[in-house]
Amino acid sequence: MAVFTELFWITLKIVALVVPLFLAVAYLTYAERRVIGAMQDRRGPNRVGYQGLLQPFADALKLIMKEISIPSNANRVLFVVAPLLAIMPALAAWAVIPVAEGWVIADINAGLLYVLAMTSLGVYGIIIAGWASNSKYALLGTLRASAQVVSYEIAMGFALVGVLMAAGSMNLGQIITAQEGGIFSWFWLPLLPLFLVYWISGVAETNRAPFDVAEGESEIVAGFHVEYSGTSFAVFFLAEYANMILISAIAAVMFLGGWYSPFHGWPLLGPMFDWVPGIVWFLLKTCFFIFCYLWFRATFPRYRYDQIMRLGWKVLIPVTVVWLIVLTIFIVTGFGPWF
């Protein structure tokens, strides 16, 4: 009986996390169009429901009603499995992310390792989608996208290794606890180069502008998912936005103190803001990074592919390696706010 009770509570936790996450993904598409519309002096979606608030449901209904066409010579099993491989890691990684103190599905000591493993699995969905489509356009898009994702995963991994060294733990809750204090106690300041490398790598890994050459419609007809339609295309679409939210949440946990208030521990402002629930601070920090995604898309032109590869291999990776050496010296000599 105890086993069934435990399974029931675990399932309840998963549902309580996944349902709001799906709603957040749906409304992120709406927020993106409204924010970019405001930046470009236009209105964005405003017809379906009050101020266009039902637009995500209209888009979902449209995609559900569309026919799913599978190319005649495609590998049907892998063609269907690929979108699931793209979105499942983005959802599974949330199992170890604490949204507030004690609010986590699985509080494991290897949480950071688990997150890195989950974010690395998403590239298999891209590779399998392009190969299973039996289309040269899709295959070319897959090669470009997978090379980009793998390249920037290295820089992102090195940046997170710096957080691991600074906190002295791979448990995400303990990493947040190591940043206890105000905004100047968080890791964004002492690990500023790694923070910038992580964020740039996160934007590139999710194939978002200005690094969206993998889906450059003017060049390679939408990239690896060119043969997908209907709900199968919708899953790829949702996977991209789910990964955006995941990367933003990890940035909030690793570099911006997770659930802590920016004024935590300060003599006067601390007590004034400590009453705000930790989940509110976590969501505000995550939303800030999501807004940066939208801001970048409305601001920067698309990079050339060779520029993207050069930035990843010749700039970001060397910066992380050098800063990890500097961080090692700081930790050994006891200089800085380390564990």
PDB file of C-alpha atoms in Angstrom, residues 39-312:
ATOM      1  CA  MET A  39       9.098  46.310 -30.371  1.00  0.00           C
ATOM      2  CA  GLN A  40       8.286  46.623 -34.087  1.00  0.00           C
ATOM      3  CA  ASP A  41       5.408  49.077 -33.526  1.00  0.00           C
ATOM      4  CA  ARG A  42       2.564  46.698 -34.394  1.00  0.00           C
ATOM      5  CA  ARG A  43      -0.076  44.950 -32.320  1.00  0.00           C
ATOM      6  CA  GLY A  44       0.472  41.221 -32.714  1.00  0.00           C
ATOM      7  CA  PRO A  45      -2.389  38.710 -32.270  1.00  0.00           C
ATOM      8  CA  ASN A  46      -5.472  40.479 -30.877  1.00  0.00           C
ATOM      9  CA  ARG A  47      -8.537  38.901 -32.490  1.00  0.00           C
ATOM     10  CA  VAL A  48      -9.072  35.482 -30.860  1.00  0.00           C
ATOM     11  CA  GLY A  49     -10.416  36.136 -27.370  1.00  0.00           C
ATOM     12  CA  TYR A  50      -9.779  39.204 -25.237  1.00  0.00           C
ATOM     13  CA  GLN A  51      -6.526  40.823 -26.466  1.00  0.00           C
ATOM     14  CA  GLY A  52      -5.825  37.616 -28.397  1.00  0.00           C
ATOM     15  CA  LEU A  53      -5.461  35.486 -25.241  1.00  0.00           C
ATOM     16  CA  LEU A  54      -7.072  32.459 -26.902  1.00  0.00           C
ATOM     17  CA  GLN A  55      -4.670  32.542 -29.856  1.00  0.00           C
ATOM     18  CA  PRO A  56      -2.537  29.599 -28.557  1.00  0.00           C
ATOM     19  CA  PHE A  57      -5.648  27.395 -28.420  1.00  0.00           C
ATOM     20  CA  ALA A  58      -6.622  28.456 -31.949  1.00  0.00           C
ATOM     21  CA  ASP A  59      -3.129  27.578 -33.193  1.00  0.00           C
ATOM     22  CA  ALA A  60      -3.251  24.200 -31.427  1.00  0.00           C
ATOM     23  CA  LEU A  61      -6.666  23.427 -32.926  1.00  0.00           C
ATOM     24  CA  LYS A  62      -5.445  24.356 -36.393  1.00  0.00           C
ATOM     25  CA  LEU A  63      -2.406  22.059 -36.123  1.00  0.00           C
ATOM     26  CA  ILE A  64      -4.463  19.179 -34.691  1.00  0.00           C
ATOM     27  CA  MET A  65      -6.887  19.360 -37.610  1.00  0.00           C
ATOM     28  CA  LYS A  66      -4.125  19.296 -40.218  1.00  0.00           C
ATOM     29  CA  GLU A  67      -3.232  16.011 -41.897  1.00  0.00           C
ATOM     30  CA  ILE A  68      -0.018  14.276 -40.809  1.00  0.00           C
ATOM     31  CA  SER A  69       1.778  13.339 -44.029  1.00  0.00           C
ATOM     32  CA  ILE A  70       4.651  10.850 -43.907  1.00  0.00           C
ATOM     33  CA  PRO A  71       6.964  10.643 -46.956  1.00  0.00           C
ATOM     34  CA  SER A  72       6.536   7.377 -48.832  1.00  0.00           C
ATOM     35  CA  ASN A  73      10.141   6.183 -48.391  1.00  0.00           C
ATOM     36  CA  ALA A  74      10.593   7.476 -44.848  1.00  0.00           C
ATOM     37  CA  ASN A  75      11.305   5.259 -41.861  1.00  0.00           C
ATOM     38  CA  ARG A  76       7.821   5.491 -40.363  1.00  0.00           C
ATOM     39  CA  VAL A  77       8.720   4.411 -36.824  1.00  0.00           C
ATOM     40  CA  LEU A  78      11.651   6.798 -36.415  1.00  0.00           C
ATOM     41  CA  PHE A  79       9.723   9.561 -38.201  1.00  0.00           C
ATOM     42  CA  VAL A  80       7.059   9.409 -35.479  1.00  0.00           C
ATOM     43  CA  VAL A  81       9.478   8.858 -32.588  1.00  0.00           C
ATOM     44  CA  ALA A  82      11.758  11.824 -33.453  1.00  0.00           C
ATOM     45  CA  PRO A  83       9.443  14.630 -32.209  1.00  0.00           C
ATOM     46  CA  LEU A  84       8.998  12.763 -28.912  1.00  0.00           C
ATOM     47  CA  LEU A  85      12.772  12.496 -28.516  1.00  0.00           C
ATOM     48  CA  ALA A  86      12.951  16.263 -28.980  1.00  0.00           C
ATOM     49  CA  ILE A  87      10.386  17.246 -26.344  1.00  0.00           C
ATOM     50  CA  MET A  88      10.725  14.513 -23.692  1.00  0.00           C
ATOM     51  CA  PRO A  89      14.216  15.525 -22.421  1.00  0.00           C
ATOM     52  CA  ALA A  90      13.047  19.154 -22.113  1.00  0.00           C
ATOM     53  CA  LEU A  91      10.244  17.990 -19.804  1.00  0.00           C
ATOM     54  CA  ALA A  92      12.204  15.280 -17.971  1.00  0.00           C
ATOM     55  CA  ALA A  93      14.943  17.720 -16.925  1.00  0.00           C
ATOM     56  CA  TRP A  94      12.433  19.544 -14.711  1.00  0.00           C
ATOM     57  CA  ALA A  95      12.403  16.573 -12.320  1.00  0.00           C
ATOM     58  CA  VAL A  96      15.467  17.933 -10.491  1.00  0.00           C
ATOM     59  CA  ILE A  97      14.916  21.696 -10.789  1.00  0.00           C
ATOM     60  CA  PRO A  98      13.801  23.257  -7.485  1.00  0.00           C
ATOM     61  CA  VAL A  99      11.232  25.996  -8.142  1.00  0.00           C
ATOM     62  CA  ALA A 100      11.235  26.944  -4.441  1.00  0.00           C
ATOM     63  CA  GLU A 101      12.833  25.658  -1.252  1.00  0.00           C
ATOM     64  CA  GLY A 102      11.773  22.010  -0.926  1.00  0.00           C
ATOM     65  CA  TRP A 103       9.665  22.174  -4.114  1.00  0.00           C
ATOM     66  CA  VAL A 104      11.376  19.593  -6.301  1.00  0.00           C
ATOM     67  CA  ILE A 105      10.257  16.198  -7.623  1.00  0.00           C
ATOM     68  CA  ALA A 106      13.617  14.428  -7.205  1.00  0.00           C
ATOM     69  CA  ASP A 107      16.199  16.019  -4.902  1.00  0.00           C
ATOM     70  CA  ILE A 108      19.188  14.006  -6.115  1.00  0.00           C
ATOM     71  CA  ASN A 109      22.864  14.738  -5.488  1.00  0.00           C
ATOM     72  CA  ALA A 110      23.768  14.370  -9.171  1.00  0.00           C
ATOM     73  CA  GLY A 111      21.133  16.889 -10.289  1.00  0.00           C
ATOM     74  CA  LEU A 112      23.506  18.935 -12.442  1.00  0.00           C
ATOM     75  CA  LEU A 113      24.781  15.785 -14.164  1.00  0.00           C
ATOM     76  CA  TYR A 114      21.178  14.725 -14.823  1.00  0.00           C
ATOM     77  CA  VAL A 115      20.344  18.124 -16.355  1.00  0.00           C
ATOM     78  CA  LEU A 116      23.391  17.950 -18.641  1.00  0.00           C
ATOM     79  CA  ALA A 117      22.416  14.433 -19.719  1.00  0.00           C
ATOM     80  CA  MET A 118      18.817  15.444 -20.488  1.00  0.00           C
ATOM     81  CA  THR A 119      19.764  18.556 -22.450  1.00  0.00           C
ATOM     82  CA  SER A 120      22.222  16.477 -24.481  1.00  0.00           C
ATOM     83  CA  LEU A 121      19.546  13.961 -25.508  1.00  0.00           C
ATOM     84  CA  GLY A 122      17.500  16.519 -27.455  1.00  0.00           C
ATOM     85  CA  VAL A 123      19.938  16.456 -30.373  1.00  0.00           C
ATOM     86  CA  TYR A 124      18.939  12.840 -31.121  1.00  0.00           C
ATOM     87  CA  GLY A 125      15.434  14.014 -32.008  1.00  0.00           C
ATOM     88  CA  ILE A 126      16.926  16.438 -34.550  1.00  0.00           C
ATOM     89  CA  ILE A 127      19.258  13.839 -36.077  1.00  0.00           C
ATOM     90  CA  ILE A 128      16.620  11.119 -36.310  1.00  0.00           C
ATOM     91  CA  ALA A 129      14.021  13.524 -37.759  1.00  0.00           C
ATOM     92  CA  GLY A 130      16.298  14.527 -40.632  1.00  0.00           C
ATOM     93  CA  TRP A 131      17.524  11.014 -41.371  1.00  0.00           C
ATOM     94  CA  ALA A 132      14.125   9.304 -41.127  1.00  0.00           C
ATOM     95  CA  SER A 133      12.501  11.828 -43.491  1.00  0.00           C
ATOM     96  CA  ASN A 134      14.508  10.455 -46.444  1.00  0.00           C
ATOM     97  CA  SER A 135      14.854  13.999 -47.779  1.00  0.00           C
ATOM     98  CA  LYS A 136      18.104  15.704 -48.696  1.00  0.00           C
ATOM     99  CA  TYR A 137      16.781  19.086 -47.556  1.00  0.00           C
ATOM    100  CA  ALA A 138      15.889  17.658 -44.151  1.00  0.00           C
ATOM    101  CA  LEU A 139      19.251  15.885 -43.918  1.00  0.00           C
ATOM    102  CA  LEU A 140      21.166  19.089 -44.697  1.00  0.00           C
ATOM    103  CA  GLY A 141      19.145  20.907 -42.049  1.00  0.00           C
ATOM    104  CA  THR A 142      19.858  18.116 -39.573  1.00  0.00           C
ATOM    105  CA  LEU A 143      23.614  18.280 -40.160  1.00  0.00           C
ATOM    106  CA  ARG A 144      23.661  22.026 -39.599  1.00  0.00           C
ATOM    107  CA  ALA A 145      21.422  21.915 -36.533  1.00  0.00           C
ATOM    108  CA  SER A 146      23.125  18.970 -34.833  1.00  0.00           C
ATOM    109  CA  ALA A 147      26.627  20.396 -35.431  1.00  0.00           C
ATOM    110  CA  GLN A 148      25.525  23.696 -33.910  1.00  0.00           C
ATOM    111  CA  VAL A 149      23.850  22.095 -30.888  1.00  0.00           C
ATOM    112  CA  VAL A 150      26.789  19.787 -30.137  1.00  0.00           C
ATOM    113  CA  SER A 151      29.311  22.622 -30.521  1.00  0.00           C
ATOM    114  CA  TYR A 152      27.561  24.907 -28.063  1.00  0.00           C
ATOM    115  CA  GLU A 153      26.827  22.100 -25.605  1.00  0.00           C
ATOM    116  CA  ILE A 154      30.572  21.903 -24.952  1.00  0.00           C
ATOM    117  CA  ALA A 155      30.800  25.584 -24.006  1.00  0.00           C
ATOM    118  CA  MET A 156      27.616  25.323 -21.932  1.00  0.00           C
ATOM    119  CA  GLY A 157      28.917  22.257 -20.111  1.00  0.00           C
ATOM    120  CA  PHE A 158      32.199  24.001 -19.260  1.00  0.00           C
ATOM    121  CA  ALA A 159      30.274  27.029 -17.963  1.00  0.00           C
ATOM    122  CA  LEU A 160      28.210  24.811 -15.655  1.00  0.00           C
ATOM    123  CA  VAL A 161      31.372  23.047 -14.460  1.00  0.00           C
ATOM    124  CA  GLY A 162      32.418  26.448 -13.118  1.00  0.00           C
ATOM    125  CA  VAL A 163      29.205  26.605 -11.077  1.00  0.00           C
ATOM    126  CA  LEU A 164      29.890  23.087  -9.788  1.00  0.00           C
ATOM    127  CA  MET A 165      33.386  24.134  -8.675  1.00  0.00           C
ATOM    128  CA  ALA A 166      32.119  27.313  -7.003  1.00  0.00           C
ATOM    129  CA  ALA A 167      29.257  25.597  -5.128  1.00  0.00           C
ATOM    130  CA  GLY A 168      31.091  22.373  -4.315  1.00  0.00           C
ATOM    131  CA  SER A 169      28.002  20.298  -5.124  1.00  0.00           C
ATOM    132  CA  MET A 170      26.006  18.911  -8.043  1.00  0.00           C
ATOM    133  CA  ASN A 171      22.732  19.109  -6.102  1.00  0.00           C
ATOM    134  CA  LEU A 172      20.760  22.042  -7.538  1.00  0.00           C
ATOM    135  CA  GLY A 173      19.248  22.899  -4.153  1.00  0.00           C
ATOM    136  CA  GLN A 174      22.703  23.115  -2.590  1.00  0.00           C
ATOM    137  CA  ILE A 175      23.935  25.212  -5.525  1.00  0.00           C
ATOM    138  CA  ILE A 176      21.159  27.720  -4.758  1.00  0.00           C
ATOM    139  CA  THR A 177      21.963  27.592  -1.027  1.00  0.00           C
ATOM    140  CA  ALA A 178      25.613  28.395  -1.836  1.00  0.00           C
ATOM    141  CA  GLN A 179      24.336  31.688  -3.319  1.00  0.00           C
ATOM    142  CA  GLU A 180      22.422  32.631  -0.163  1.00  0.00           C
ATOM    143  CA  GLY A 181      22.345  36.377   0.254  1.00  0.00           C
ATOM    144  CA  GLY A 182      21.545  39.367  -1.916  1.00  0.00           C
ATOM    145  CA  ILE A 183      22.112  39.983  -5.584  1.00  0.00           C
ATOM    146  CA  PHE A 184      25.869  40.431  -5.096  1.00  0.00           C
ATOM    147  CA  SER A 185      26.180  36.996  -3.468  1.00  0.00           C
ATOM    148  CA  TRP A 186      24.868  35.197  -6.551  1.00  0.00           C
ATOM    149  CA  PHE A 187      27.253  33.480  -8.951  1.00  0.00           C
ATOM    150  CA  TRP A 188      26.560  35.844 -11.869  1.00  0.00           C
ATOM    151  CA  LEU A 189      29.139  38.289 -10.495  1.00  0.00           C
ATOM    152  CA  PRO A 190      32.192  36.120  -9.669  1.00  0.00           C
ATOM    153  CA  LEU A 191      31.449  33.844 -12.647  1.00  0.00           C
ATOM    154  CA  LEU A 192      30.449  36.640 -15.042  1.00  0.00           C
ATOM    155  CA  PRO A 193      32.401  35.312 -18.085  1.00  0.00           C
ATOM    156  CA  LEU A 194      30.929  31.817 -17.555  1.00  0.00           C
ATOM    157  CA  PHE A 195      27.464  33.344 -17.097  1.00  0.00           C
ATOM    158  CA  LEU A 196      27.706  35.166 -20.442  1.00  0.00           C
ATOM    159  CA  VAL A 197      29.084  32.056 -22.166  1.00  0.00           C
ATOM    160  CA  TYR A 198      26.262  29.937 -20.725  1.00  0.00           C
ATOM    161  CA  TRP A 199      23.587  32.344 -21.899  1.00  0.00           C
ATOM    162  CA  ILE A 200      24.974  32.762 -25.429  1.00  0.00           C
ATOM    163  CA  SER A 201      25.386  28.976 -25.683  1.00  0.00           C
ATOM    164  CA  GLY A 202      21.821  28.469 -24.445  1.00  0.00           C
ATOM    165  CA  VAL A 203      20.437  30.756 -27.151  1.00  0.00           C
ATOM    166  CA  ALA A 204      22.501  28.954 -29.796  1.00  0.00           C
ATOM    167  CA  GLU A 205      21.617  25.473 -28.528  1.00  0.00           C
ATOM    168  CA  THR A 206      17.888  26.180 -28.797  1.00  0.00           C
ATOM    169  CA  ASN A 207      18.365  27.335 -32.415  1.00  0.00           C
ATOM    170  CA  ARG A 208      16.941  30.760 -31.627  1.00  0.00           C
ATOM    171  CA  ALA A 209      17.764  34.055 -33.342  1.00  0.00           C
ATOM    172  CA  PRO A 210      20.407  35.223 -34.047  1.00  0.00           C
ATOM    173  CA  PHE A 211      21.639  31.606 -34.224  1.00  0.00           C
ATOM    174  CA  ASP A 212      18.652  30.173 -36.121  1.00  0.00           C
ATOM    175  CA  VAL A 213      20.436  29.282 -39.363  1.00  0.00           C
ATOM    176  CA  ALA A 214      19.391  25.658 -38.841  1.00  0.00           C
ATOM    177  CA  GLU A 215      15.829  26.790 -39.606  1.00  0.00           C
ATOM    178  CA  GLY A 216      16.650  29.577 -42.051  1.00  0.00           C
ATOM    179  CA  GLU A 217      13.542  29.375 -44.230  1.00  0.00           C
ATOM    180  CA  SER A 218      15.123  31.484 -46.972  1.00  0.00           C
ATOM    181  CA  GLU A 219      18.018  29.033 -47.279  1.00  0.00           C
ATOM    182  CA  ILE A 220      16.991  25.451 -46.495  1.00  0.00           C
ATOM    183  CA  VAL A 221      13.166  25.425 -46.368  1.00  0.00           C
ATOM    184  CA  ALA A 222      12.754  25.177 -42.570  1.00  0.00           C
ATOM    185  CA  GLY A 223      15.574  22.731 -41.863  1.00  0.00           C
ATOM    186  CA  PHE A 224      15.313  19.299 -40.262  1.00  0.00           C
ATOM    187  CA  HIS A 225      11.509  19.316 -39.788  1.00  0.00           C
ATOM    188  CA  VAL A 226      10.640  20.297 -43.347  1.00  0.00           C
ATOM    189  CA  GLU A 227       8.710  17.049 -43.944  1.00  0.00           C
ATOM    190  CA  TYR A 228       6.644  17.344 -40.746  1.00  0.00           C
ATOM    191  CA  SER A 229       3.099  18.670 -40.544  1.00  0.00           C
ATOM    192  CA  GLY A 230       0.141  18.758 -38.179  1.00  0.00           C
ATOM    193  CA  THR A 231       0.675  17.567 -34.623  1.00  0.00           C
ATOM    194  CA  SER A 232       4.117  16.110 -35.350  1.00  0.00           C
ATOM    195  CA  PHE A 233       5.326  19.559 -36.410  1.00  0.00           C
ATOM    196  CA  ALA A 234       3.555  21.054 -33.369  1.00  0.00           C
ATOM    197  CA  VAL A 235       5.590  18.809 -31.047  1.00  0.00           C
ATOM    198  CA  PHE A 236       8.851  20.100 -32.554  1.00  0.00           C
ATOM    199  CA  PHE A 237       7.502  23.625 -32.186  1.00  0.00           C
ATOM    200  CA  LEU A 238       6.632  23.018 -28.524  1.00  0.00           C
ATOM    201  CA  ALA A 239      10.024  21.381 -27.903  1.00  0.00           C
ATOM    202  CA  GLU A 240      11.808  24.559 -28.984  1.00  0.00           C
ATOM    203  CA  TYR A 241       9.813  26.697 -26.564  1.00  0.00           C
ATOM    204  CA  ALA A 242      10.072  24.115 -23.768  1.00  0.00           C
ATOM    205  CA  ASN A 243      13.852  24.200 -24.177  1.00  0.00           C
ATOM    206  CA  MET A 244      13.799  28.007 -23.993  1.00  0.00           C
ATOM    207  CA  ILE A 245      11.990  27.836 -20.638  1.00  0.00           C
ATOM    208  CA  LEU A 246      14.354  25.099 -19.406  1.00  0.00           C
ATOM    209  CA  ILE A 247      17.521  27.032 -20.319  1.00  0.00           C
ATOM    210  CA  SER A 248      16.083  30.143 -18.642  1.00  0.00           C
ATOM    211  CA  ALA A 249      15.189  28.206 -15.476  1.00  0.00           C
ATOM    212  CA  ILE A 250      18.668  26.648 -15.291  1.00  0.00           C
ATOM    213  CA  ALA A 251      20.214  30.125 -15.658  1.00  0.00           C
ATOM    214  CA  ALA A 252      18.063  31.370 -12.766  1.00  0.00           C
ATOM    215  CA  VAL A 253      19.143  28.412 -10.597  1.00  0.00           C
ATOM    216  CA  MET A 254      22.840  28.422 -11.464  1.00  0.00           C
ATOM    217  CA  PHE A 255      23.649  32.124 -11.604  1.00  0.00           C
ATOM    218  CA  LEU A 256      20.801  34.185 -10.097  1.00  0.00           C
ATOM    219  CA  GLY A 257      20.194  32.515  -6.756  1.00  0.00           C
ATOM    220  CA  GLY A 258      17.082  30.487  -7.612  1.00  0.00           C
ATOM    221  CA  TRP A 259      14.342  31.236  -5.085  1.00  0.00           C
ATOM    222  CA  TYR A 260      16.271  33.918  -3.142  1.00  0.00           C
ATOM    223  CA  SER A 261      15.181  37.550  -3.094  1.00  0.00           C
ATOM    224  CA  PRO A 262      17.685  40.055  -4.580  1.00  0.00           C
ATOM    225  CA  PHE A 263      17.745  41.712  -1.153  1.00  0.00           C
ATOM    226  CA  HIS A 264      17.965  38.563   0.988  1.00  0.00           C
ATOM    227  CA  GLY A 265      20.116  39.179   4.054  1.00  0.00           C
ATOM    228  CA  TRP A 266      20.278  42.946   3.586  1.00  0.00           C
ATOM    229  CA  PRO A 267      19.649  44.939   6.801  1.00  0.00           C
ATOM    230  CA  LEU A 268      16.743  47.139   5.684  1.00  0.00           C
ATOM    231  CA  LEU A 269      15.427  45.813   2.348  1.00  0.00           C
ATOM    232  CA  GLY A 270      15.759  42.112   3.270  1.00  0.00           C
ATOM    233  CA  PRO A 271      12.822  41.899   5.706  1.00  0.00           C
ATOM    234  CA  MET A 272      10.685  44.011   3.354  1.00  0.00           C
ATOM    235  CA  PHE A 273      10.915  41.441   0.553  1.00  0.00           C
ATOM    236  CA  ASP A 274      11.452  38.139   2.416  1.00  0.00           C
ATOM    237  CA  TRP A 275       7.679  37.635   2.700  1.00  0.00           C
ATOM    238  CA  VAL A 276       7.447  37.093  -1.081  1.00  0.00           C
ATOM    239  CA  PRO A 277       7.302  33.314  -1.795  1.00  0.00           C
ATOM    240  CA  GLY A 278      10.465  31.835  -3.276  1.00  0.00           C
ATOM    241  CA  ILE A 279       8.625  30.506  -6.325  1.00  0.00           C
ATOM    242  CA  VAL A 280       7.706  34.093  -7.280  1.00  0.00           C
ATOM    243  CA  TRP A 281      11.370  35.147  -7.366  1.00  0.00           C
ATOM    244  CA  PHE A 282      12.257  32.006  -9.326  1.00  0.00           C
ATOM    245  CA  LEU A 283       9.540  32.698 -11.906  1.00  0.00           C
ATOM    246  CA  LEU A 284      10.500  36.374 -12.218  1.00  0.00           C
ATOM    247  CA  LYS A 285      14.130  35.453 -12.922  1.00  0.00           C
ATOM    248  CA  THR A 286      13.082  32.797 -15.432  1.00  0.00           C
ATOM    249  CA  CYS A 287      10.746  35.268 -17.167  1.00  0.00           C
ATOM    250  CA  PHE A 288      13.588  37.788 -17.406  1.00  0.00           C
ATOM    251  CA  PHE A 289      15.702  35.317 -19.394  1.00  0.00           C
ATOM    252  CA  ILE A 290      12.725  34.344 -21.555  1.00  0.00           C
ATOM    253  CA  PHE A 291      12.184  38.038 -22.324  1.00  0.00           C
ATOM    254  CA  CYS A 292      15.850  38.244 -23.375  1.00  0.00           C
ATOM    255  CA  TYR A 293      15.183  35.444 -25.896  1.00  0.00           C
ATOM    256  CA  LEU A 294      12.361  37.476 -27.423  1.00  0.00           C
ATOM    257  CA  TRP A 295      14.389  40.686 -27.271  1.00  0.00           C
ATOM    258  CA  PHE A 296      17.296  39.067 -29.151  1.00  0.00           C
ATOM    259  CA  ARG A 297      14.984  37.796 -31.876  1.00  0.00           C
ATOM    260  CA  ALA A 298      13.563  41.273 -32.464  1.00  0.00           C
ATOM    261  CA  THR A 299      16.982  42.951 -32.379  1.00  0.00           C
ATOM    262  CA  PHE A 300      19.812  40.986 -33.965  1.00  0.00           C
ATOM    263  CA  PRO A 301      20.232  39.859 -37.590  1.00  0.00           C
ATOM    264  CA  ARG A 302      21.000  36.202 -38.304  1.00  0.00           C
ATOM    265  CA  TYR A 303      24.613  35.050 -38.144  1.00  0.00           C
ATOM    266  CA  ARG A 304      26.302  33.239 -41.003  1.00  0.00           C
ATOM    267  CA  TYR A 305      26.956  29.585 -40.247  1.00  0.00           C
ATOM    268  CA  ASP A 306      30.746  29.985 -40.285  1.00  0.00           C
ATOM    269  CA  GLN A 307      30.426  32.885 -37.827  1.00  0.00           C
ATOM    270  CA  ILE A 308      28.394  30.718 -35.466  1.00  0.00           C
ATOM    271  CA  MET A 309      30.948  27.898 -35.552  1.00  0.00           C
ATOM    272  CA  ARG A 310      33.841  30.322 -35.066  1.00  0.00           C
ATOM    273  CA  LEU A 311      32.132  31.951 -32.074  1.00  0.00           C
ATOM    274  CA  GLY A 312      31.527  28.580 -30.443  1.00  0.00           C
TER     275      GLY A 312
END
